[in-house]
Amino acid sequence: MKRQVLALSLGLMTIASFGQKKELKSMEKALNKNDFNGALTIGNSLKSTIESADDKYKTKYYFLTGQALLGVKKYEEASSSFNQLFDYEKKIGKERYSSDARPMLDKIIKSVSDKAIALYNNDKNFGEASKFFYLTYKLSPTDTAFAYNAAVSATQAKDYETALKYYRELEQVGYTGKEVMYLATEKATGEEKNLGSKSNRDLMVKTGGFIKPVDKTSEGKSAIIKKNIALILKDQGKTEEALAAMSAARKAIPGDLSLLLSEAQLYIELNQMDKFGELMNEAISLDPNNPTLYYNLGVVNTNQGRKDDAIKYYKKAIELKPDYADAYMNLSAVILEEEKSIIEEMNKNLSNFKKYDELALKQKDVYKQALPYLEKADSLNRSEDTVKSLMSIYEVLEMGAKAKEFRTIYKSMK
């Protein structure tokens, strides 16, 4: 009885192998006629049995399937089939079809990557370019630079969700973006050039056109990826996630001013002005001649009631940028803040003429201090606010002609 079972089993295996051989032959004929869909239909009928097939049938199946998928432009699936072929033939230590399949896969990769580059550089179609760069990466997973290009293209297309996905995938696979550059100095020009590969560089040196060969490693992109993740999260309004990402990014790029300012902006949104002020001071240490930073510190100190510090920072901003209209306006506003307490005292001393007159003189003195800054703000960027404020000040200071002039201007603006 056992012998009968064994004989029956061997018979079934022979029949299955014969069937696979026949189907693969039909699949091959369909490919020769460019009937790619027909070849795929035959290939699909073999899926259930191919894993138990002999090595020679299994490798041929992967090879033919890859060709059929390539024919119908299912590039990622074609790549998967070819890679299955490479892996399996490497495993069994016998190469039947890999040498023919590799150029086919290389052709796919080049075609798709060329398409991505053309979409990015020529058509400026960043969204489509991103798709083709990512497809190139999926076709050749070791070429992680294509995934980086896909993320950059998606960012350019303002498809931030896709960009974020790609950047995070790059972090997961440990992409650094570092590359070895094979440099040499051209004799004729004295210019150092990147000659692409070590073999090409060494050849150019050997032939005498170049000297001083040197290898250099390019700066990596890990920090930039962290930065872009943080900025995308900020743009999406995911404040807490963005802050955590900003922290990681700033550790990676401690001197990045734009990243620091982005983090500072998040603290404004969280209404943590003390933290914002700390970051502004840090920003000034990185860029001490940036008037906007001093202006922002003026705003912070104004909001926190530190009048003298606010005035100091606004004046520094103006020193660095003499046409900074907003700084002049805010500086005049800080000075005029003192008027509130004076008016409160005046209202309490309406019957005390001596005290009232003293306070009125004090009010005029405040106006005189603020006037040149407000006039400058108006000359740089006139608005209803500047005109109305100047009109009122001129009236209090008894500057009749100016008050009349600005009253006319104000009416024309209403």
mmCIF file of C-alpha atoms in Angstrom:
data_model
loop_
_atom_site.group_PDB
_atom_site.id
_atom_site.type_symbol
_atom_site.label_atom_id
_atom_site.label_comp_id
_atom_site.label_asym_id
_atom_site.label_seq_id
_atom_site.Cartn_x
_atom_site.Cartn_y
_atom_site.Cartn_z
ATOM 1 C CA MET A 1 0.000 0.000 0.000
ATOM 2 C CA LYS A 2 2.835 2.393 0.850
ATOM 3 C CA ARG A 3 4.443 1.678 -2.524
ATOM 4 C CA GLN A 4 1.233 2.593 -4.317
ATOM 5 C CA VAL A 5 1.007 5.929 -2.478
ATOM 6 C CA LEU A 6 4.646 6.704 -3.333
ATOM 7 C CA ALA A 7 4.163 5.829 -6.972
ATOM 8 C CA LEU A 8 1.011 7.960 -7.133
ATOM 9 C CA SER A 9 2.834 10.928 -5.545
ATOM 10 C CA LEU A 10 5.680 10.710 -8.031
ATOM 11 C CA GLY A 11 3.194 10.563 -10.839
ATOM 12 C CA LEU A 12 1.475 13.772 -9.656
ATOM 13 C CA MET A 13 4.777 15.595 -9.411
ATOM 14 C CA THR A 14 5.674 14.584 -12.956
ATOM 15 C CA ILE A 15 2.302 15.767 -14.250
ATOM 16 C CA ALA A 16 2.645 19.112 -12.367
ATOM 17 C CA SER A 17 6.171 19.665 -13.690
ATOM 18 C CA PHE A 18 5.077 18.879 -17.222
ATOM 19 C CA GLY A 19 2.185 21.333 -16.872
ATOM 20 C CA GLN A 20 4.462 24.093 -15.576
ATOM 21 C CA LYS A 21 6.935 23.518 -18.377
ATOM 22 C CA LYS A 22 4.163 23.697 -20.966
ATOM 23 C CA GLU A 23 2.629 26.874 -19.463
ATOM 24 C CA LEU A 24 5.998 28.596 -19.237
ATOM 25 C CA LYS A 25 6.602 27.731 -22.887
ATOM 26 C CA SER A 26 3.250 29.288 -23.795
ATOM 27 C CA MET A 27 4.106 32.317 -21.701
ATOM 28 C CA GLU A 28 7.392 32.686 -23.571
ATOM 29 C CA LYS A 29 5.622 32.481 -26.938
ATOM 30 C CA ALA A 30 3.167 35.186 -25.877
ATOM 31 C CA LEU A 31 6.068 37.459 -24.916
ATOM 32 C CA ASN A 32 7.735 36.873 -28.279
ATOM 33 C CA LYS A 33 4.533 38.199 -29.880
ATOM 34 C CA ASN A 34 4.457 41.165 -27.459
ATOM 35 C CA ASP A 35 1.212 39.764 -26.024
ATOM 36 C CA PHE A 36 2.050 40.919 -22.516
ATOM 37 C CA ASN A 37 -1.453 40.609 -21.105
ATOM 38 C CA GLY A 38 -1.723 37.086 -22.504
ATOM 39 C CA ALA A 39 1.595 36.185 -20.874
ATOM 40 C CA LEU A 40 0.362 37.570 -17.557
ATOM 41 C CA THR A 41 -2.850 35.552 -17.796
ATOM 42 C CA ILE A 42 -0.804 32.379 -18.223
ATOM 43 C CA GLY A 43 1.540 33.442 -15.441
ATOM 44 C CA ASN A 44 -1.378 34.000 -13.063
ATOM 45 C CA SER A 45 -2.521 30.425 -13.635
ATOM 46 C CA LEU A 46 0.866 29.234 -12.370
ATOM 47 C CA LYS A 47 0.911 31.275 -9.165
ATOM 48 C CA SER A 48 -0.597 28.585 -6.963
ATOM 49 C CA THR A 49 1.942 25.905 -7.923
ATOM 50 C CA ILE A 50 5.130 27.793 -8.719
ATOM 51 C CA GLU A 51 6.490 27.859 -5.154
ATOM 52 C CA SER A 52 6.724 24.064 -5.162
ATOM 53 C CA ALA A 53 8.187 23.948 -8.670
ATOM 54 C CA ASP A 54 11.706 22.871 -9.615
ATOM 55 C CA ASP A 55 14.350 25.584 -9.435
ATOM 56 C CA LYS A 56 14.646 25.893 -13.207
ATOM 57 C CA TYR A 57 10.883 26.493 -13.594
ATOM 58 C CA LYS A 58 10.640 28.857 -10.673
ATOM 59 C CA THR A 59 13.470 31.100 -11.903
ATOM 60 C CA LYS A 60 12.061 31.109 -15.438
ATOM 61 C CA TYR A 61 8.647 32.085 -14.067
ATOM 62 C CA TYR A 62 10.119 35.093 -12.236
ATOM 63 C CA PHE A 63 12.046 36.105 -15.347
ATOM 64 C CA LEU A 64 9.096 35.848 -17.738
ATOM 65 C CA THR A 65 6.683 37.496 -15.292
ATOM 66 C CA GLY A 66 9.045 40.424 -14.894
ATOM 67 C CA GLN A 67 9.170 40.883 -18.670
ATOM 68 C CA ALA A 68 5.375 40.706 -18.989
ATOM 69 C CA LEU A 69 4.867 43.277 -16.233
ATOM 70 C CA LEU A 70 7.464 45.498 -17.832
ATOM 71 C CA GLY A 71 5.519 45.257 -21.101
ATOM 72 C CA VAL A 72 2.311 46.584 -19.476
ATOM 73 C CA LYS A 73 4.332 49.302 -17.639
ATOM 74 C CA LYS A 74 3.749 47.880 -14.164
ATOM 75 C CA TYR A 75 7.288 48.848 -13.277
ATOM 76 C CA GLU A 76 7.209 48.307 -9.533
ATOM 77 C CA GLU A 77 5.720 44.828 -9.874
ATOM 78 C CA ALA A 78 8.205 44.015 -12.655
ATOM 79 C CA SER A 79 11.054 45.095 -10.392
ATOM 80 C CA SER A 80 9.688 42.896 -7.598
ATOM 81 C CA SER A 81 9.612 39.868 -9.902
ATOM 82 C CA PHE A 82 13.155 40.495 -11.141
ATOM 83 C CA ASN A 83 14.408 40.950 -7.577
ATOM 84 C CA GLN A 84 12.767 37.663 -6.609
ATOM 85 C CA LEU A 85 14.719 36.117 -9.453
ATOM 86 C CA PHE A 86 18.022 37.631 -8.312
ATOM 87 C CA ASP A 87 17.470 36.576 -4.700
ATOM 88 C CA TYR A 88 16.460 33.039 -5.593
ATOM 89 C CA GLU A 89 19.303 32.438 -8.034
ATOM 90 C CA LYS A 90 21.742 33.781 -5.472
ATOM 91 C CA LYS A 91 20.235 31.430 -2.886
ATOM 92 C CA ILE A 92 20.569 28.312 -5.079
ATOM 93 C CA GLY A 93 23.987 29.397 -6.326
ATOM 94 C CA LYS A 94 23.086 29.003 -9.978
ATOM 95 C CA GLU A 95 22.489 31.883 -12.371
ATOM 96 C CA ARG A 96 20.242 31.188 -15.348
ATOM 97 C CA TYR A 97 18.386 34.404 -16.082
ATOM 98 C CA SER A 98 19.792 37.110 -13.793
ATOM 99 C CA SER A 99 22.377 38.278 -16.321
ATOM 100 C CA ASP A 100 19.581 38.913 -18.840
ATOM 101 C CA ALA A 101 17.208 40.427 -16.289
ATOM 102 C CA ARG A 102 19.633 42.957 -14.794
ATOM 103 C CA PRO A 103 19.893 45.122 -17.937
ATOM 104 C CA MET A 104 16.089 45.041 -18.200
ATOM 105 C CA LEU A 105 15.707 46.274 -14.634
ATOM 106 C CA ASP A 106 18.417 48.905 -15.177
ATOM 107 C CA LYS A 107 16.520 50.102 -18.234
ATOM 108 C CA ILE A 108 13.329 50.481 -16.189
ATOM 109 C CA ILE A 109 15.147 52.412 -13.472
ATOM 110 C CA LYS A 110 16.809 54.745 -15.974
ATOM 111 C CA SER A 111 13.551 55.352 -17.856
ATOM 112 C CA VAL A 112 11.621 56.206 -14.683
ATOM 113 C CA SER A 113 14.388 58.333 -13.166
ATOM 114 C CA ASP A 114 14.845 60.259 -16.455
ATOM 115 C CA LYS A 115 11.113 60.930 -16.449
ATOM 116 C CA ALA A 116 11.294 62.209 -12.865
ATOM 117 C CA ILE A 117 14.219 64.517 -13.648
ATOM 118 C CA ALA A 118 12.493 65.911 -16.754
ATOM 119 C CA LEU A 119 9.278 66.555 -14.826
ATOM 120 C CA TYR A 120 11.227 68.373 -12.112
ATOM 121 C CA ASN A 121 13.688 70.389 -14.201
ATOM 122 C CA ASN A 122 11.852 71.012 -17.459
ATOM 123 C CA ASP A 123 8.136 70.854 -16.695
ATOM 124 C CA LYS A 124 8.348 72.088 -13.079
ATOM 125 C CA ASN A 125 5.640 69.515 -12.375
ATOM 126 C CA PHE A 126 6.850 68.757 -8.870
ATOM 127 C CA GLY A 127 3.892 66.602 -7.877
ATOM 128 C CA GLU A 128 4.371 64.154 -10.763
ATOM 129 C CA ALA A 129 8.142 64.317 -10.368
ATOM 130 C CA SER A 130 7.735 63.215 -6.750
ATOM 131 C CA LYS A 131 5.755 60.140 -7.835
ATOM 132 C CA PHE A 132 8.390 59.102 -10.377
ATOM 133 C CA PHE A 133 11.306 59.724 -8.002
ATOM 134 C CA TYR A 134 9.615 57.568 -5.398
ATOM 135 C CA LEU A 135 8.875 54.872 -7.983
ATOM 136 C CA THR A 136 12.571 54.887 -8.918
ATOM 137 C CA TYR A 137 13.387 54.317 -5.258
ATOM 138 C CA LYS A 138 10.914 51.436 -5.037
ATOM 139 C CA LEU A 139 12.468 49.908 -8.169
ATOM 140 C CA SER A 140 15.926 50.247 -6.668
ATOM 141 C CA PRO A 141 15.572 50.394 -2.847
ATOM 142 C CA THR A 142 19.321 50.792 -2.311
ATOM 143 C CA ASP A 143 19.210 54.132 -4.171
ATOM 144 C CA THR A 144 17.703 56.041 -1.245
ATOM 145 C CA ALA A 145 18.679 59.382 -2.792
ATOM 146 C CA PHE A 146 15.648 58.991 -5.053
ATOM 147 C CA ALA A 147 13.383 58.838 -1.992
ATOM 148 C CA TYR A 148 14.988 62.085 -0.799
ATOM 149 C CA ASN A 149 14.324 63.664 -4.201
ATOM 150 C CA ALA A 150 10.727 62.463 -3.955
ATOM 151 C CA ALA A 151 10.332 64.166 -0.578
ATOM 152 C CA VAL A 152 11.865 67.424 -1.834
ATOM 153 C CA SER A 153 9.619 67.382 -4.926
ATOM 154 C CA ALA A 154 6.509 66.755 -2.822
ATOM 155 C CA THR A 155 7.487 69.711 -0.619
ATOM 156 C CA GLN A 156 7.879 71.873 -3.732
ATOM 157 C CA ALA A 157 4.397 70.781 -4.804
ATOM 158 C CA LYS A 158 3.111 71.738 -1.327
ATOM 159 C CA ASP A 159 1.959 68.152 -0.850
ATOM 160 C CA TYR A 160 3.186 68.221 2.722
ATOM 161 C CA GLU A 161 1.488 65.010 3.846
ATOM 162 C CA THR A 162 3.323 63.003 1.173
ATOM 163 C CA ALA A 163 6.582 64.827 1.845
ATOM 164 C CA LEU A 164 6.295 64.071 5.555
ATOM 165 C CA LYS A 165 5.691 60.391 4.800
ATOM 166 C CA TYR A 166 8.804 60.218 2.606
ATOM 167 C CA TYR A 167 11.014 62.118 5.071
ATOM 168 C CA ARG A 168 9.970 59.797 7.881
ATOM 169 C CA GLU A 169 10.642 56.781 5.705
ATOM 170 C CA LEU A 170 14.140 58.141 5.039
ATOM 171 C CA GLU A 171 14.721 58.423 8.783
ATOM 172 C CA GLN A 172 13.512 54.847 9.283
ATOM 173 C CA VAL A 173 15.931 53.423 6.704
ATOM 174 C CA GLY A 174 18.792 55.462 8.167
ATOM 175 C CA TYR A 175 19.416 57.646 5.110
ATOM 176 C CA THR A 176 22.287 60.084 5.664
ATOM 177 C CA GLY A 177 22.782 61.503 2.178
ATOM 178 C CA LYS A 178 26.549 61.413 2.595
ATOM 179 C CA GLU A 179 28.471 60.706 -0.602
ATOM 180 C CA VAL A 180 32.127 60.201 -1.372
ATOM 181 C CA MET A 181 33.307 62.773 -3.919
ATOM 182 C CA TYR A 182 36.301 61.836 -6.051
ATOM 183 C CA LEU A 183 38.072 65.128 -6.653
ATOM 184 C CA ALA A 184 41.133 66.240 -8.549
ATOM 185 C CA THR A 185 42.549 69.567 -9.709
ATOM 186 C CA GLU A 186 42.462 70.317 -13.416
ATOM 187 C CA LYS A 187 45.932 71.370 -14.586
ATOM 188 C CA ALA A 188 44.673 73.802 -17.218
ATOM 189 C CA THR A 189 42.399 75.813 -14.923
ATOM 190 C CA GLY A 190 43.629 75.060 -11.421
ATOM 191 C CA GLU A 191 40.016 74.251 -10.532
ATOM 192 C CA GLU A 192 39.119 71.324 -8.290
ATOM 193 C CA LYS A 193 36.453 69.130 -9.879
ATOM 194 C CA ASN A 194 34.323 66.175 -8.879
ATOM 195 C CA LEU A 195 35.081 63.452 -11.430
ATOM 196 C CA GLY A 196 32.195 61.170 -10.499
ATOM 197 C CA SER A 197 33.861 57.880 -9.678
ATOM 198 C CA LYS A 198 37.188 56.694 -8.347
ATOM 199 C CA SER A 199 38.019 54.810 -11.526
ATOM 200 C CA ASN A 200 37.289 57.830 -13.722
ATOM 201 C CA ARG A 201 39.221 60.176 -11.425
ATOM 202 C CA ASP A 202 42.230 57.860 -11.307
ATOM 203 C CA LEU A 203 42.181 57.542 -15.096
ATOM 204 C CA MET A 204 42.066 61.344 -15.553
ATOM 205 C CA VAL A 205 45.020 61.734 -13.196
ATOM 206 C CA LYS A 206 46.925 58.977 -14.963
ATOM 207 C CA THR A 207 46.460 60.595 -18.373
ATOM 208 C CA GLY A 208 47.945 63.813 -17.010
ATOM 209 C CA GLY A 209 45.058 66.246 -17.234
ATOM 210 C CA PHE A 210 44.453 66.301 -13.488
ATOM 211 C CA ILE A 211 46.588 66.353 -10.348
ATOM 212 C CA LYS A 212 46.140 66.236 -6.565
ATOM 213 C CA PRO A 213 43.521 63.478 -6.286
ATOM 214 C CA VAL A 214 41.579 63.579 -3.035
ATOM 215 C CA ASP A 215 38.454 61.898 -1.615
ATOM 216 C CA LYS A 216 35.955 64.009 0.312
ATOM 217 C CA THR A 217 32.709 63.054 1.977
ATOM 218 C CA SER A 218 29.844 65.411 1.273
ATOM 219 C CA GLU A 219 27.786 66.917 4.063
ATOM 220 C CA GLY A 220 24.935 64.639 5.057
ATOM 221 C CA LYS A 221 21.215 65.384 4.845
ATOM 222 C CA SER A 222 20.040 63.858 8.136
ATOM 223 C CA ALA A 223 19.786 67.250 9.829
ATOM 224 C CA ILE A 224 17.950 68.793 6.865
ATOM 225 C CA ILE A 225 15.425 65.941 6.965
ATOM 226 C CA LYS A 226 14.773 66.598 10.659
ATOM 227 C CA LYS A 227 14.379 70.295 9.919
ATOM 228 C CA ASN A 228 11.923 69.696 7.078
ATOM 229 C CA ILE A 229 9.837 67.338 9.208
ATOM 230 C CA ALA A 230 9.636 69.994 11.920
ATOM 231 C CA LEU A 231 8.671 72.754 9.472
ATOM 232 C CA ILE A 232 5.993 70.615 7.820
ATOM 233 C CA LEU A 233 4.468 69.746 11.195
ATOM 234 C CA LYS A 234 4.495 73.451 12.055
ATOM 235 C CA ASP A 235 2.779 74.282 8.753
ATOM 236 C CA GLN A 236 0.141 71.638 9.513
ATOM 237 C CA GLY A 237 -0.599 73.246 12.861
ATOM 238 C CA LYS A 238 0.641 70.214 14.844
ATOM 239 C CA THR A 239 2.307 72.454 17.402
ATOM 240 C CA GLU A 240 3.365 69.947 20.055
ATOM 241 C CA GLU A 241 4.700 67.451 17.492
ATOM 242 C CA ALA A 242 6.460 70.295 15.708
ATOM 243 C CA LEU A 243 8.170 71.450 18.907
ATOM 244 C CA ALA A 244 9.487 67.948 19.573
ATOM 245 C CA ALA A 245 10.746 67.723 15.991
ATOM 246 C CA MET A 246 12.244 71.233 16.259
ATOM 247 C CA SER A 247 14.163 70.182 19.339
ATOM 248 C CA ALA A 248 15.666 67.220 17.491
ATOM 249 C CA ALA A 249 16.408 69.330 14.436
ATOM 250 C CA ARG A 250 18.094 72.108 16.427
ATOM 251 C CA LYS A 251 20.351 69.596 18.126
ATOM 252 C CA ALA A 252 21.360 68.424 14.666
ATOM 253 C CA ILE A 253 21.784 71.989 13.291
ATOM 254 C CA PRO A 254 22.492 74.201 16.326
ATOM 255 C CA GLY A 255 23.341 77.310 14.289
ATOM 256 C CA ASP A 256 20.300 77.291 11.978
ATOM 257 C CA LEU A 257 18.647 80.690 12.399
ATOM 258 C CA SER A 258 15.537 79.915 10.329
ATOM 259 C CA LEU A 259 14.862 76.833 12.452
ATOM 260 C CA LEU A 260 15.287 78.831 15.658
ATOM 261 C CA LEU A 261 12.863 81.486 14.401
ATOM 262 C CA SER A 262 10.340 78.818 13.420
ATOM 263 C CA GLU A 263 10.516 77.404 16.936
ATOM 264 C CA ALA A 264 10.099 80.918 18.324
ATOM 265 C CA GLN A 265 6.971 81.378 16.196
ATOM 266 C CA LEU A 266 5.493 78.240 17.747
ATOM 267 C CA TYR A 267 5.934 79.743 21.201
ATOM 268 C CA ILE A 268 4.029 82.819 20.056
ATOM 269 C CA GLU A 269 1.181 80.523 19.015
ATOM 270 C CA LEU A 270 1.349 78.890 22.453
ATOM 271 C CA ASN A 271 1.388 82.368 24.045
ATOM 272 C CA GLN A 272 4.673 81.555 25.813
ATOM 273 C CA MET A 273 6.253 84.949 25.259
ATOM 274 C CA ASP A 274 8.979 84.425 27.840
ATOM 275 C CA LYS A 275 10.256 81.448 25.835
ATOM 276 C CA PHE A 276 9.911 83.472 22.639
ATOM 277 C CA GLY A 277 12.051 86.203 24.179
ATOM 278 C CA GLU A 278 14.744 83.683 25.160
ATOM 279 C CA LEU A 279 14.925 82.433 21.603
ATOM 280 C CA MET A 280 15.084 85.974 20.223
ATOM 281 C CA ASN A 281 18.112 86.666 22.411
ATOM 282 C CA GLU A 282 19.678 83.461 21.161
ATOM 283 C CA ALA A 283 18.881 84.483 17.579
ATOM 284 C CA ILE A 284 20.636 87.832 18.085
ATOM 285 C CA SER A 285 23.776 86.018 19.201
ATOM 286 C CA LEU A 286 23.669 84.180 15.838
ATOM 287 C CA ASP A 287 22.789 87.226 13.740
ATOM 288 C CA PRO A 288 23.626 90.412 15.683
ATOM 289 C CA ASN A 289 22.906 92.779 12.778
ATOM 290 C CA ASN A 290 19.384 91.587 12.013
ATOM 291 C CA PRO A 291 16.932 94.468 12.705
ATOM 292 C CA THR A 292 13.881 92.191 12.730
ATOM 293 C CA LEU A 293 15.232 90.293 15.729
ATOM 294 C CA TYR A 294 15.610 93.493 17.753
ATOM 295 C CA TYR A 295 12.136 94.581 16.656
ATOM 296 C CA ASN A 296 10.694 91.268 17.904
ATOM 297 C CA LEU A 297 12.451 91.715 21.231
ATOM 298 C CA GLY A 298 10.932 95.178 21.392
ATOM 299 C CA VAL A 299 7.473 93.623 20.946
ATOM 300 C CA VAL A 300 8.141 90.979 23.628
ATOM 301 C CA ASN A 301 9.342 93.548 26.172
ATOM 302 C CA THR A 302 6.443 95.869 25.351
ATOM 303 C CA ASN A 303 3.943 93.074 26.016
ATOM 304 C CA GLN A 304 5.694 92.189 29.260
ATOM 305 C CA GLY A 305 5.660 95.791 30.463
ATOM 306 C CA ARG A 306 9.399 96.408 30.258
ATOM 307 C CA LYS A 307 9.200 99.836 28.641
ATOM 308 C CA ASP A 308 12.879 100.835 28.854
ATOM 309 C CA ASP A 309 14.054 97.544 27.324
ATOM 310 C CA ALA A 310 11.441 97.816 24.577
ATOM 311 C CA ILE A 311 12.607 101.329 23.669
ATOM 312 C CA LYS A 312 16.223 100.132 23.622
ATOM 313 C CA TYR A 313 15.431 97.295 21.209
ATOM 314 C CA TYR A 314 13.274 99.427 18.887
ATOM 315 C CA LYS A 315 16.032 102.028 18.691
ATOM 316 C CA LYS A 316 18.566 99.315 17.846
ATOM 317 C CA ALA A 317 16.282 98.038 15.085
ATOM 318 C CA ILE A 318 16.058 101.589 13.686
ATOM 319 C CA GLU A 319 19.827 102.021 13.924
ATOM 320 C CA LEU A 320 20.278 98.910 11.770
ATOM 321 C CA LYS A 321 17.400 99.788 9.435
ATOM 322 C CA PRO A 322 16.715 103.544 9.289
ATOM 323 C CA ASP A 323 13.535 103.068 7.181
ATOM 324 C CA TYR A 324 11.926 100.535 9.564
ATOM 325 C CA ALA A 325 8.414 102.069 9.685
ATOM 326 C CA ASP A 326 6.938 99.544 12.132
ATOM 327 C CA ALA A 327 9.809 100.085 14.570
ATOM 328 C CA TYR A 328 9.231 103.867 14.526
ATOM 329 C CA MET A 329 5.492 103.318 15.043
ATOM 330 C CA ASN A 330 5.953 100.907 17.937
ATOM 331 C CA LEU A 331 8.594 103.090 19.526
ATOM 332 C CA SER A 332 6.215 106.060 19.525
ATOM 333 C CA ALA A 333 3.455 103.837 20.911
ATOM 334 C CA VAL A 334 5.645 102.676 23.828
ATOM 335 C CA ILE A 335 6.487 106.280 24.705
ATOM 336 C CA LEU A 336 2.821 107.285 24.471
ATOM 337 C CA GLU A 337 1.866 104.467 26.887
ATOM 338 C CA GLU A 338 2.957 106.778 29.689
ATOM 339 C CA GLU A 339 0.091 109.121 28.741
ATOM 340 C CA LYS A 340 -2.520 106.734 30.216
ATOM 341 C CA SER A 341 -1.364 107.168 33.793
ATOM 342 C CA ILE A 342 -1.028 110.949 33.282
ATOM 343 C CA ILE A 343 -4.611 111.240 31.990
ATOM 344 C CA GLU A 344 -5.878 109.158 34.925
ATOM 345 C CA GLU A 345 -4.201 111.601 37.302
ATOM 346 C CA MET A 346 -5.546 114.595 35.383
ATOM 347 C CA ASN A 347 -9.088 113.229 35.714
ATOM 348 C CA LYS A 348 -8.559 112.924 39.478
ATOM 349 C CA ASN A 349 -7.361 116.515 39.757
ATOM 350 C CA LEU A 350 -9.901 118.411 37.695
ATOM 351 C CA SER A 351 -10.459 120.878 40.544
ATOM 352 C CA ASN A 352 -6.787 121.098 41.508
ATOM 353 C CA PHE A 353 -5.704 123.540 38.835
ATOM 354 C CA LYS A 354 -2.052 123.653 39.806
ATOM 355 C CA LYS A 355 -1.688 119.867 39.793
ATOM 356 C CA TYR A 356 -3.721 119.593 36.614
ATOM 357 C CA ASP A 357 -1.484 122.109 34.806
ATOM 358 C CA GLU A 358 1.630 120.246 35.936
ATOM 359 C CA LEU A 359 0.204 117.029 34.561
ATOM 360 C CA ALA A 360 -0.774 118.750 31.294
ATOM 361 C CA LEU A 361 2.834 119.901 30.857
ATOM 362 C CA LYS A 362 4.003 116.368 31.574
ATOM 363 C CA GLN A 363 1.590 115.045 28.919
ATOM 364 C CA LYS A 364 2.969 117.532 26.383
ATOM 365 C CA ASP A 365 6.501 116.410 27.207
ATOM 366 C CA VAL A 366 5.524 112.793 26.454
ATOM 367 C CA TYR A 367 4.002 113.920 23.131
ATOM 368 C CA LYS A 368 7.184 115.814 22.242
ATOM 369 C CA GLN A 369 9.261 112.681 22.892
ATOM 370 C CA ALA A 370 7.010 110.511 20.716
ATOM 371 C CA LEU A 371 6.427 113.056 17.932
ATOM 372 C CA PRO A 372 9.620 112.617 15.835
ATOM 373 C CA TYR A 373 9.207 108.831 15.774
ATOM 374 C CA LEU A 374 5.524 109.047 14.821
ATOM 375 C CA GLU A 375 6.273 111.608 12.103
ATOM 376 C CA LYS A 376 8.954 109.315 10.685
ATOM 377 C CA ALA A 377 6.563 106.345 10.753
ATOM 378 C CA ASP A 378 3.967 108.442 8.892
ATOM 379 C CA SER A 379 6.489 109.543 6.271
ATOM 380 C CA LEU A 380 7.518 105.946 5.627
ATOM 381 C CA ASN A 381 4.105 104.284 5.767
ATOM 382 C CA ARG A 382 1.122 106.613 6.130
ATOM 383 C CA SER A 383 -2.080 105.168 7.560
ATOM 384 C CA GLU A 384 -5.250 106.423 9.264
ATOM 385 C CA ASP A 385 -3.652 105.587 12.615
ATOM 386 C CA THR A 386 -0.514 107.668 12.018
ATOM 387 C CA VAL A 387 -2.490 110.617 10.628
ATOM 388 C CA LYS A 388 -5.090 110.560 13.422
ATOM 389 C CA SER A 389 -2.436 110.276 16.136
ATOM 390 C CA LEU A 390 -0.386 113.123 14.691
ATOM 391 C CA MET A 391 -3.486 115.315 14.330
ATOM 392 C CA SER A 392 -4.285 114.825 18.032
ATOM 393 C CA ILE A 393 -0.704 115.469 19.141
ATOM 394 C CA TYR A 394 -0.421 118.637 17.048
ATOM 395 C CA GLU A 395 -3.649 119.942 18.629
ATOM 396 C CA VAL A 396 -2.437 119.287 22.184
ATOM 397 C CA LEU A 397 0.954 120.866 21.400
ATOM 398 C CA GLU A 398 -0.899 123.858 19.936
ATOM 399 C CA MET A 399 0.700 123.413 16.519
ATOM 400 C CA GLY A 400 -2.304 124.884 14.713
ATOM 401 C CA ALA A 401 -1.101 124.797 11.116
ATOM 402 C CA LYS A 402 0.021 121.169 11.397
ATOM 403 C CA ALA A 403 -3.164 120.170 13.174
ATOM 404 C CA LYS A 404 -5.246 121.758 10.384
ATOM 405 C CA GLU A 405 -3.147 120.084 7.663
ATOM 406 C CA PHE A 406 -3.542 116.639 9.200
ATOM 407 C CA ARG A 407 -7.231 117.180 9.919
ATOM 408 C CA THR A 408 -7.732 117.715 6.176
ATOM 409 C CA ILE A 409 -5.662 114.636 5.337
ATOM 410 C CA TYR A 410 -7.604 112.558 7.858
ATOM 411 C CA LYS A 411 -10.974 113.621 6.401
ATOM 412 C CA SER A 412 -9.794 112.697 2.917
ATOM 413 C CA MET A 413 -8.905 109.201 4.160
ATOM 414 C CA LYS A 414 -12.320 108.501 5.708
#
